[in-house]
mmCIF file of C-alpha atoms in Angstrom:
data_model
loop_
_atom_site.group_PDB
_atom_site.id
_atom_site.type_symbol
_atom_site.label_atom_id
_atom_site.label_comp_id
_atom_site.label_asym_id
_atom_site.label_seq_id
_atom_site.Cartn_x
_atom_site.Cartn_y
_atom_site.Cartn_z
ATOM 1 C CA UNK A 1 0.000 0.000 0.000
ATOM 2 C CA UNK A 2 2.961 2.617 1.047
ATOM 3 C CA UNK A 3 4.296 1.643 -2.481
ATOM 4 C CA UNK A 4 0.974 2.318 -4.306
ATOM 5 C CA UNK A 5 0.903 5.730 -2.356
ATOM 6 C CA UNK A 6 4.545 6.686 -2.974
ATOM 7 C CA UNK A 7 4.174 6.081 -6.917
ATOM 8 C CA UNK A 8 0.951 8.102 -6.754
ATOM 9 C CA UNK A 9 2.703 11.236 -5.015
ATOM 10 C CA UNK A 10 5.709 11.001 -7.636
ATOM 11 C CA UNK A 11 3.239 10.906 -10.416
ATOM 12 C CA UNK A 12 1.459 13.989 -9.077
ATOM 13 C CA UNK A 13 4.883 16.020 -8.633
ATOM 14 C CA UNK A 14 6.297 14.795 -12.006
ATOM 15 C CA UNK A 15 2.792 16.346 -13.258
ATOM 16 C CA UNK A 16 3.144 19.702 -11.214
ATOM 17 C CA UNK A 17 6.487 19.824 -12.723
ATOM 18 C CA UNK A 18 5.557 19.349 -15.512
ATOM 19 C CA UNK A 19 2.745 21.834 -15.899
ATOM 20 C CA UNK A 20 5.108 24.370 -14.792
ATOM 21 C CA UNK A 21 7.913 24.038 -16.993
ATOM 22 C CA UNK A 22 4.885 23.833 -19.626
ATOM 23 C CA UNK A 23 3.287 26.870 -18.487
ATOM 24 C CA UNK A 24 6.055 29.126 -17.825
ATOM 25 C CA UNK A 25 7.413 28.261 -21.037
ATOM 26 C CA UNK A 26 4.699 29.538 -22.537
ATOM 27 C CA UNK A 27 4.252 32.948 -20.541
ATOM 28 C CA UNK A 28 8.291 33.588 -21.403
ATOM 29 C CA UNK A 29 7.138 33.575 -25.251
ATOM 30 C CA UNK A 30 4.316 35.024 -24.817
ATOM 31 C CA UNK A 31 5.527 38.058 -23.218
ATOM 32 C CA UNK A 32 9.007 38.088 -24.065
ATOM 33 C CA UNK A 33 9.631 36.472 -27.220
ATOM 34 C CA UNK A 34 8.999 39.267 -30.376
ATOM 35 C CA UNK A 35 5.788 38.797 -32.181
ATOM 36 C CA UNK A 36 4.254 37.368 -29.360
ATOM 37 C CA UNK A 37 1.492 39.621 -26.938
ATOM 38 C CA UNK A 38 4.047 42.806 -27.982
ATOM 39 C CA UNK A 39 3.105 42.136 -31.451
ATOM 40 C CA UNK A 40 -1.011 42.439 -30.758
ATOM 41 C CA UNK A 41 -0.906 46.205 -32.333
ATOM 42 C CA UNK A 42 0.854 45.076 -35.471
ATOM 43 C CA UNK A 43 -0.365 46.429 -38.930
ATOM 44 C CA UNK A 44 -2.622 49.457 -37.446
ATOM 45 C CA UNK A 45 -2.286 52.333 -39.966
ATOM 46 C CA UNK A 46 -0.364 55.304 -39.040
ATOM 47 C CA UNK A 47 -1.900 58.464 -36.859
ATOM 48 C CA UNK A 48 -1.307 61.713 -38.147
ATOM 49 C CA UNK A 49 0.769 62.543 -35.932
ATOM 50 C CA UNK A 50 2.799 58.972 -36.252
ATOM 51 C CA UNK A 51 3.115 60.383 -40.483
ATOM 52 C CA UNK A 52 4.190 63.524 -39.375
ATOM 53 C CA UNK A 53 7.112 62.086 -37.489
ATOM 54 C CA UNK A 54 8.148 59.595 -40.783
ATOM 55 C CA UNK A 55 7.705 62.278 -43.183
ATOM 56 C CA UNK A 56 10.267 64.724 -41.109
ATOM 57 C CA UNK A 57 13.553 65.264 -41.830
ATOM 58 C CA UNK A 58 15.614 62.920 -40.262
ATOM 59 C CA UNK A 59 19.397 60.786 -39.663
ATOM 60 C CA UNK A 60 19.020 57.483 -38.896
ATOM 61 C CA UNK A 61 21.675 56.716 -36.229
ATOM 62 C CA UNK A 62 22.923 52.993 -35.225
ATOM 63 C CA UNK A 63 24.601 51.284 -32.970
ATOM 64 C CA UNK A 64 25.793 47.341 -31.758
ATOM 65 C CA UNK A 65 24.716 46.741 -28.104
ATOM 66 C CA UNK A 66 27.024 45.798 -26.087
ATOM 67 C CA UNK A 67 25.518 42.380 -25.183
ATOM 68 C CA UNK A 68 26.657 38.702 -26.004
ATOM 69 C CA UNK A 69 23.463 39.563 -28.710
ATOM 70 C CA UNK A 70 25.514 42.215 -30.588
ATOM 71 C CA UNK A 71 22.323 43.795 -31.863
ATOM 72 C CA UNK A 72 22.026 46.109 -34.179
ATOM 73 C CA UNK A 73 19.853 48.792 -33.242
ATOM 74 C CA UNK A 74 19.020 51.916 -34.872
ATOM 75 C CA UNK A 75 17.156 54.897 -33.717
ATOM 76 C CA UNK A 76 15.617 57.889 -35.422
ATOM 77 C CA UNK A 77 17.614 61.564 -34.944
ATOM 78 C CA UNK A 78 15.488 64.525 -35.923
ATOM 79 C CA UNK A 79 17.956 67.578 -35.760
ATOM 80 C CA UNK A 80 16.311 71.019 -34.544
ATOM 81 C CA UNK A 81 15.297 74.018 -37.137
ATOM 82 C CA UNK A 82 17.925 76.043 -35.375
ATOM 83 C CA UNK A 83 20.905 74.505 -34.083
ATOM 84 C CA UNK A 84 21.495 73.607 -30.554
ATOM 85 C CA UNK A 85 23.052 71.958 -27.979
ATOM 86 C CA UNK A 86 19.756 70.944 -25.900
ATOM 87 C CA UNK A 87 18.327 66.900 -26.981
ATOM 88 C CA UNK A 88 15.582 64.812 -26.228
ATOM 89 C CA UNK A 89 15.937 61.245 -25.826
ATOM 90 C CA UNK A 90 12.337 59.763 -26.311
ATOM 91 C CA UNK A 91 12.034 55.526 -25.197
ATOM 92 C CA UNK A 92 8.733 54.054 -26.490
ATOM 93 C CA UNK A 93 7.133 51.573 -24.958
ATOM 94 C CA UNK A 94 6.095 47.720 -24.853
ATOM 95 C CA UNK A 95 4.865 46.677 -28.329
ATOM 96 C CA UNK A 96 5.667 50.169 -29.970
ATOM 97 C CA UNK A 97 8.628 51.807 -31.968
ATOM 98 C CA UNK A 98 10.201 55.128 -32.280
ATOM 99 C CA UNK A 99 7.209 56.681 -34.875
ATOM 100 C CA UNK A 100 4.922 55.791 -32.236
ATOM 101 C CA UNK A 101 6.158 58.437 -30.332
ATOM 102 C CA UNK A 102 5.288 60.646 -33.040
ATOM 103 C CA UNK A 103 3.286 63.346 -30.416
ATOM 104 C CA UNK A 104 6.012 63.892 -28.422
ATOM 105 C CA UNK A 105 8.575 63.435 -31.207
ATOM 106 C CA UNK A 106 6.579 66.436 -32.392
ATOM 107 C CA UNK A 107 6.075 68.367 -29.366
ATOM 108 C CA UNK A 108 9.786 68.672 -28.234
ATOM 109 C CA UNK A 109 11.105 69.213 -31.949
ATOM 110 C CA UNK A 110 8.413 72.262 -32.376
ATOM 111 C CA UNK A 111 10.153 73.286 -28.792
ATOM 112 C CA UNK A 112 12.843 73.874 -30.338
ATOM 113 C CA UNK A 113 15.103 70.838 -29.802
ATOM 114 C CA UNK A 114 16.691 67.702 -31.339
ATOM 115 C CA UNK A 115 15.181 64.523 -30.570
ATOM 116 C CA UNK A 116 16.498 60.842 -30.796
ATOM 117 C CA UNK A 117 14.351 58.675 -30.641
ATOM 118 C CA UNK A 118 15.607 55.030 -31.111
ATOM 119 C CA UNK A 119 13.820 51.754 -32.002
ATOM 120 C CA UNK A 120 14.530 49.283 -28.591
ATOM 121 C CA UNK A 121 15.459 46.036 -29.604
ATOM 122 C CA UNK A 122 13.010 43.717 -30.946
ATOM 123 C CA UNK A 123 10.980 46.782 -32.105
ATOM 124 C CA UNK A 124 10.947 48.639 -35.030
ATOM 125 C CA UNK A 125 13.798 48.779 -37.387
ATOM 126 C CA UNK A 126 16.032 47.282 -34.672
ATOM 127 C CA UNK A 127 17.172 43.736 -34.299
ATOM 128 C CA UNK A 128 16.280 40.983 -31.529
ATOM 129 C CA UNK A 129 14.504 37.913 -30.521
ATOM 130 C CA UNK A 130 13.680 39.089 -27.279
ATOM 131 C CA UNK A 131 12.526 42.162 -25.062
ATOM 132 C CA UNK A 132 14.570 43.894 -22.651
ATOM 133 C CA UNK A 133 11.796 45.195 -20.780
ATOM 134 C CA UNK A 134 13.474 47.970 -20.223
ATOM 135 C CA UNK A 135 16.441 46.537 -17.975
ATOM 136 C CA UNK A 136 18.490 45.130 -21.339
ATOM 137 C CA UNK A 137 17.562 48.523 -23.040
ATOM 138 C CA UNK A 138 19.071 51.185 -20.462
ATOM 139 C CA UNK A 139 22.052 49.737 -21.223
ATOM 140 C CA UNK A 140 21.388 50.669 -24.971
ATOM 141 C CA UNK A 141 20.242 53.734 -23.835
ATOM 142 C CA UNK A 142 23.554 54.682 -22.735
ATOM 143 C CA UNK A 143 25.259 54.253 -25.687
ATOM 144 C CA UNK A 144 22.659 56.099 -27.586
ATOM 145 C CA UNK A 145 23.389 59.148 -24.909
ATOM 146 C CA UNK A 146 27.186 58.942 -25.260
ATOM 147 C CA UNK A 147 26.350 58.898 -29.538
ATOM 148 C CA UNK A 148 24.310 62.090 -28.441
ATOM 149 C CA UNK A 149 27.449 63.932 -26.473
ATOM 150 C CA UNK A 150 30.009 62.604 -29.654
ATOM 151 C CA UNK A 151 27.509 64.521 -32.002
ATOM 152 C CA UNK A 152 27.113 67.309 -30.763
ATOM 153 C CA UNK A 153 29.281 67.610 -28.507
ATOM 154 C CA UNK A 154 30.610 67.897 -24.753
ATOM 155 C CA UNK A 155 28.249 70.641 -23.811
ATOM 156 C CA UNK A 156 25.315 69.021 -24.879
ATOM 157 C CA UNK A 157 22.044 69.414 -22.548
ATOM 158 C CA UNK A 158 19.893 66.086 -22.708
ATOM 159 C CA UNK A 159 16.719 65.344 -21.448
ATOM 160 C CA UNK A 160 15.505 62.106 -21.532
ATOM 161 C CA UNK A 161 11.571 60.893 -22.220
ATOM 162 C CA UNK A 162 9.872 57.732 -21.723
ATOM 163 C CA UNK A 163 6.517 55.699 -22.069
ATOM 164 C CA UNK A 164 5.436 52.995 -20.377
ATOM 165 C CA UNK A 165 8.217 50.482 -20.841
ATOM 166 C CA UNK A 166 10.262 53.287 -22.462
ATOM 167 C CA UNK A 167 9.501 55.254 -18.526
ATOM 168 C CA UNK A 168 10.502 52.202 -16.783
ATOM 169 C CA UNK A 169 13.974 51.855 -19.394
ATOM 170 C CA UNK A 170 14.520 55.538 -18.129
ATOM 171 C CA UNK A 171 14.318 54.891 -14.501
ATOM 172 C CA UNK A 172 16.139 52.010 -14.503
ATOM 173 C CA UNK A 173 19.089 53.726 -16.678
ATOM 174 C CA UNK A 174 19.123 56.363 -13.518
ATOM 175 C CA UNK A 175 20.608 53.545 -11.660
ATOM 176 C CA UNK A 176 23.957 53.260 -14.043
ATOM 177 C CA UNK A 177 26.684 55.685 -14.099
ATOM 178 C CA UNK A 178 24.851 58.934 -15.502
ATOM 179 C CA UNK A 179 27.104 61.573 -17.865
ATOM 180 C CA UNK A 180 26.373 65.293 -16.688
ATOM 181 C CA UNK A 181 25.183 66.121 -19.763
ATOM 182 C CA UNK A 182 21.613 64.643 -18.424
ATOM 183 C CA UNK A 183 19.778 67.249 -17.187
ATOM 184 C CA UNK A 184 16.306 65.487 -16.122
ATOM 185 C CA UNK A 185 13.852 63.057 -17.146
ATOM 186 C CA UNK A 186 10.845 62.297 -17.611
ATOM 187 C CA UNK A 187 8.663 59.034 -16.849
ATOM 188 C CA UNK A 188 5.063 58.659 -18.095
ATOM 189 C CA UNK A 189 3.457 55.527 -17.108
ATOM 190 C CA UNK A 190 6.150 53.033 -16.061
ATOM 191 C CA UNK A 191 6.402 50.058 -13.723
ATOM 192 C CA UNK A 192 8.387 50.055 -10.987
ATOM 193 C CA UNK A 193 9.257 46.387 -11.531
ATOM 194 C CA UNK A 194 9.156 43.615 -13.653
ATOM 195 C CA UNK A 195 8.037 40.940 -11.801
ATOM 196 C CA UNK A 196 5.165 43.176 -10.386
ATOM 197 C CA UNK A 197 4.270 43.866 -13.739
ATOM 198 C CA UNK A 198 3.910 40.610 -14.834
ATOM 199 C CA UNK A 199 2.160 39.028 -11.683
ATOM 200 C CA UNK A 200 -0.523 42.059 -12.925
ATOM 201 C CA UNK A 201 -0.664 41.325 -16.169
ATOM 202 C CA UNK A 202 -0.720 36.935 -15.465
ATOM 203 C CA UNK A 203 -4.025 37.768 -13.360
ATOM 204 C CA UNK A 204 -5.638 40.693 -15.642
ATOM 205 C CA UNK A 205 -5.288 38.008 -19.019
ATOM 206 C CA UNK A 206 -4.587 34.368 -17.284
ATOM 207 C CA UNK A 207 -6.269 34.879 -14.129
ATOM 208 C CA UNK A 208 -3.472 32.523 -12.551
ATOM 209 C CA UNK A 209 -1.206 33.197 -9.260
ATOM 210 C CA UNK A 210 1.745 34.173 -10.059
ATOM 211 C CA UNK A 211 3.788 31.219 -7.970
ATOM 212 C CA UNK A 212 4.877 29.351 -9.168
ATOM 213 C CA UNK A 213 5.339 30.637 -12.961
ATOM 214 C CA UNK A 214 6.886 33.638 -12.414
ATOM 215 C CA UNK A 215 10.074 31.888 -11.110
ATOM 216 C CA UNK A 216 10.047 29.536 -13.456
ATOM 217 C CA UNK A 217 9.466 31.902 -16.229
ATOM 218 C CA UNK A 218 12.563 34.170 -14.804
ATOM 219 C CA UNK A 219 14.700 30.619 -15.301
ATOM 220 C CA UNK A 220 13.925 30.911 -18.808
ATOM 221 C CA UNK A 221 14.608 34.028 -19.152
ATOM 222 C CA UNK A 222 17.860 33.854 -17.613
ATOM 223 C CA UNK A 223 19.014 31.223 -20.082
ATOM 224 C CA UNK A 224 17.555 32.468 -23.357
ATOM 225 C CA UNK A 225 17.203 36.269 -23.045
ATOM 226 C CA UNK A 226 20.155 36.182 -20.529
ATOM 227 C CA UNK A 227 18.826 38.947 -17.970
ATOM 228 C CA UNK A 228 17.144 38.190 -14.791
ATOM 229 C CA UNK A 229 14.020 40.260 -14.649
ATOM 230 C CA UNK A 230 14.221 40.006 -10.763
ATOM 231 C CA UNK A 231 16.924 42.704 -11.124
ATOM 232 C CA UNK A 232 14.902 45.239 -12.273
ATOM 233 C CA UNK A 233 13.173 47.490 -9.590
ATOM 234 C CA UNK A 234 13.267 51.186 -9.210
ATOM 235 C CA UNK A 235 13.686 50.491 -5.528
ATOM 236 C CA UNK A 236 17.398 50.030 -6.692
ATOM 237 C CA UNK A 237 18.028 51.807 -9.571
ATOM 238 C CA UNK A 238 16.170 55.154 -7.966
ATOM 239 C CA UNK A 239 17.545 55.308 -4.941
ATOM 240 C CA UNK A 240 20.602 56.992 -5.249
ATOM 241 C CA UNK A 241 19.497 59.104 -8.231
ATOM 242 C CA UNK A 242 20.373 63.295 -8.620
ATOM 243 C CA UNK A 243 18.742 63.686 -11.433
ATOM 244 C CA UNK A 244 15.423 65.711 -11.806
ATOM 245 C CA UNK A 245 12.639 63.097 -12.285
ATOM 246 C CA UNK A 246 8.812 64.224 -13.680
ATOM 247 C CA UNK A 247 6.908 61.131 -12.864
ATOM 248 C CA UNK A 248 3.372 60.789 -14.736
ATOM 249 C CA UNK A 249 0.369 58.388 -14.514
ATOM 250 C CA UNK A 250 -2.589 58.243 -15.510
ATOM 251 C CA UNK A 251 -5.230 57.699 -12.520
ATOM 252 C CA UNK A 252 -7.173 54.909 -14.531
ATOM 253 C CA UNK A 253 -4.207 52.948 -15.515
ATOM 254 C CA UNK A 254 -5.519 49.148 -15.814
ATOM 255 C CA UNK A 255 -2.185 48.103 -17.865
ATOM 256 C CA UNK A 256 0.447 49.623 -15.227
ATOM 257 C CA UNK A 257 -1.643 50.384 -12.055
ATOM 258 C CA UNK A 258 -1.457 53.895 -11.017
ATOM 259 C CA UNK A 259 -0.136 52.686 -7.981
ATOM 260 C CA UNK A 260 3.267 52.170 -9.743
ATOM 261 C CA UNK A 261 3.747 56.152 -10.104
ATOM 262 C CA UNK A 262 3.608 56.383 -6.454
ATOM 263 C CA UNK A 263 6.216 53.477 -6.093
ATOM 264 C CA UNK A 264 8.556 55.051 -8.408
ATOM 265 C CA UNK A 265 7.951 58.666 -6.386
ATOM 266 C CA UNK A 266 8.717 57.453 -3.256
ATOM 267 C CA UNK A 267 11.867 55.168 -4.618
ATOM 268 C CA UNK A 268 13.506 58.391 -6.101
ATOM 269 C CA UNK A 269 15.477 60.754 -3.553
ATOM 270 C CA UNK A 270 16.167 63.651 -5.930
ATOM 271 C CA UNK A 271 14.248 66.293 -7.391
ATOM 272 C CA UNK A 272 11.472 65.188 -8.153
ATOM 273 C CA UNK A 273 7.971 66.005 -9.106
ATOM 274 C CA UNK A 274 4.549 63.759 -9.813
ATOM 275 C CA UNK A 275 1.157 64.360 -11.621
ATOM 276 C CA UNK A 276 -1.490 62.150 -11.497
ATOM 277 C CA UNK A 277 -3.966 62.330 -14.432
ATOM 278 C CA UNK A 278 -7.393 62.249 -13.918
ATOM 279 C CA UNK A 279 -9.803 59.787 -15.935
ATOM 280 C CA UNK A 280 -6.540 58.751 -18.147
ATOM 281 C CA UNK A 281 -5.896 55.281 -18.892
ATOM 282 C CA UNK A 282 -2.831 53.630 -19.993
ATOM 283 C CA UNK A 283 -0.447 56.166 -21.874
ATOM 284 C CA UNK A 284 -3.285 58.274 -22.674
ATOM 285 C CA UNK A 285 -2.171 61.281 -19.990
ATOM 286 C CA UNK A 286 -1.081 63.411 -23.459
ATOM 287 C CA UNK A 287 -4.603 62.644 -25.012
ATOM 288 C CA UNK A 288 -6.683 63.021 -22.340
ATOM 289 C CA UNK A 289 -5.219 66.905 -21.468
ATOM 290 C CA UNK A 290 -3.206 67.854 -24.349
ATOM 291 C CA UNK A 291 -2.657 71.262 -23.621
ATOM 292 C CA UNK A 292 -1.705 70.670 -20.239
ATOM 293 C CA UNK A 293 0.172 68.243 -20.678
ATOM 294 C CA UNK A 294 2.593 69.951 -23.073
ATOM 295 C CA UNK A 295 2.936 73.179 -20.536
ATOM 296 C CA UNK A 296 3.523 70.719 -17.639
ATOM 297 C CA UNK A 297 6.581 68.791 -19.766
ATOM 298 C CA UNK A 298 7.973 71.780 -21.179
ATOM 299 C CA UNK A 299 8.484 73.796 -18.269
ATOM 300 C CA UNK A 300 9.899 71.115 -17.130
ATOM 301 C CA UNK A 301 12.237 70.795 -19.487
ATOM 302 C CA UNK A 302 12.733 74.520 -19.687
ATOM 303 C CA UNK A 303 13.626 74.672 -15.891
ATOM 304 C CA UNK A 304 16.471 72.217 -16.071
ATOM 305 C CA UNK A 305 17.901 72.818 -19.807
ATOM 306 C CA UNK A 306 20.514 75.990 -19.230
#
């Protein structure tokens, strides 16, 4: 009888197994893996704002990340009308590119500035099997910074821009060793981490706890995308940060929960500032109050550009 039992309980935990390794195999391509969930807004026509930003005058810049990958990655680089030394560095987010960020590719170049605004990789025109998330991409995002100093030079003013994951790639480049040539940022929408963001996001679609297939998931991760996404929290990477941050959210947010601006406000110890925006949902702030928007982000940028 103790024998019958015994087989039965190895049967059940060769099943569990199983199921897991099944399971989180599946949630690791289906979020991570390009043209799976990231690849759900593929083929809608352009906005006009989205044509405006392909139809501009433009450079497109490249560069090899750094990585065992050895990407290439290229980015978009849409010099000012008048020359200067003040750029924006714009970071899209999950399942976009850079002529998604046609708005506010268009609202900083009217400003009066350069803008760069680079495809991550996996999106766009950039190589890559699988997303960064944001923690693989700061790391690009440096070397698209120090591309932005060798261009125009040492006493170049940047700002830096982000969208949902493109917010979240910002704040987690804060953590790495920042050239003074960044003046501020600015974070709309971002998660504070990636394994809170996908324990949301496997109960919003799945319904389904995230232990234990979040672990699992990270395992697989770690030995095809070869980051762990348990490193990435802007309880780390904010916490010794200088640099001005503009946190944004909007306050019906069912994609990142609102409750991640206030995370990343209270993880930051510099100057800082945060605006919640009423009846916006995910990465709609802009749409939802245009116009106020646009002041809000400008004189922000205004205040810290020299």
């Amino acid at each position: 009888m103790k024998k019958h039992w015994k087989g039965i309980i190895i049967s059940l935990v060769v099943i569990l197994v199983v199921a897991d390794l099944g399971g989180a195999y599946y949630l690791f391509n289906f979020a991570f893996k390009k043209g799976g969930y990231s690849a759900r807004n593929a083929g809608k026509p352009l906005t006009t704002a989205e044509l405006w930003a392909k139809k501009q005058p433009q450079e497109t810049w490249q560069q090899t990340s750094k990585d065992q990958a050895a990407l290439k990655l290229k980015a978009r680089y849409y010099p000012a009308t008048k020359k200067t030394a003040k750029t924006m560095v714009l970071v899209h987010g999950y399942g976009d590119n850079s002529l998604t960020l046609g708005p506010y590719i268009k609202m900083y170049h009217q400003a009066g500035y350069n803008v760069l605004a680079p495809d991550n990789r996996s999106f766009g025109r950039s190589e890559g099997q699988y997303i960064g998330y944001g923690w693989q991409d700061r790391n690009d995002l440096q070397t698209w910074i120090q591309q932005v100093i060798q261009h125009n030079g040492k006493n170049s003013q940047i700002g830096l821009f982000g969208v949902s994951m493109g917010a979240s790639t910002v704040m987690y480049y804060l953590g790495l060793k920042v050239p003074k040539q960044v003046q501020f940022a600015v974070a709309d929408c971002g998660y504070a981490s990636i394994k809170g963001e996908l324990q949301h996001e496997l109960q919003v679609l799945f319904n389904l706890p995230s232990f234990p297939l979040i672990p699992t998931a990270n395992l697989f991760t770690q030995a095809i995308a070869h980051y762990s996404f348990y490193d990435a929290d802007t309880k780390t990477t904010l916490r010794h940060n200088k640099v001005p941050l503009f946190i944004i959210h909007g306050t019906k947010d069912n994609f990142v929960p609102t409750k991640n601006a206030r995370i990343n406000y209270n993880n930051d110890h510099g100057p800082k500032k945060l605006w919640l925006v009423p009846d916006a949902s995910h990465a709609r702030s802009y749409f939802v109050q245009p116009k106020q928007y646009t002041q809000k982000v400008l004189n922000w940028s205004q205040h810290y550009f020299n």
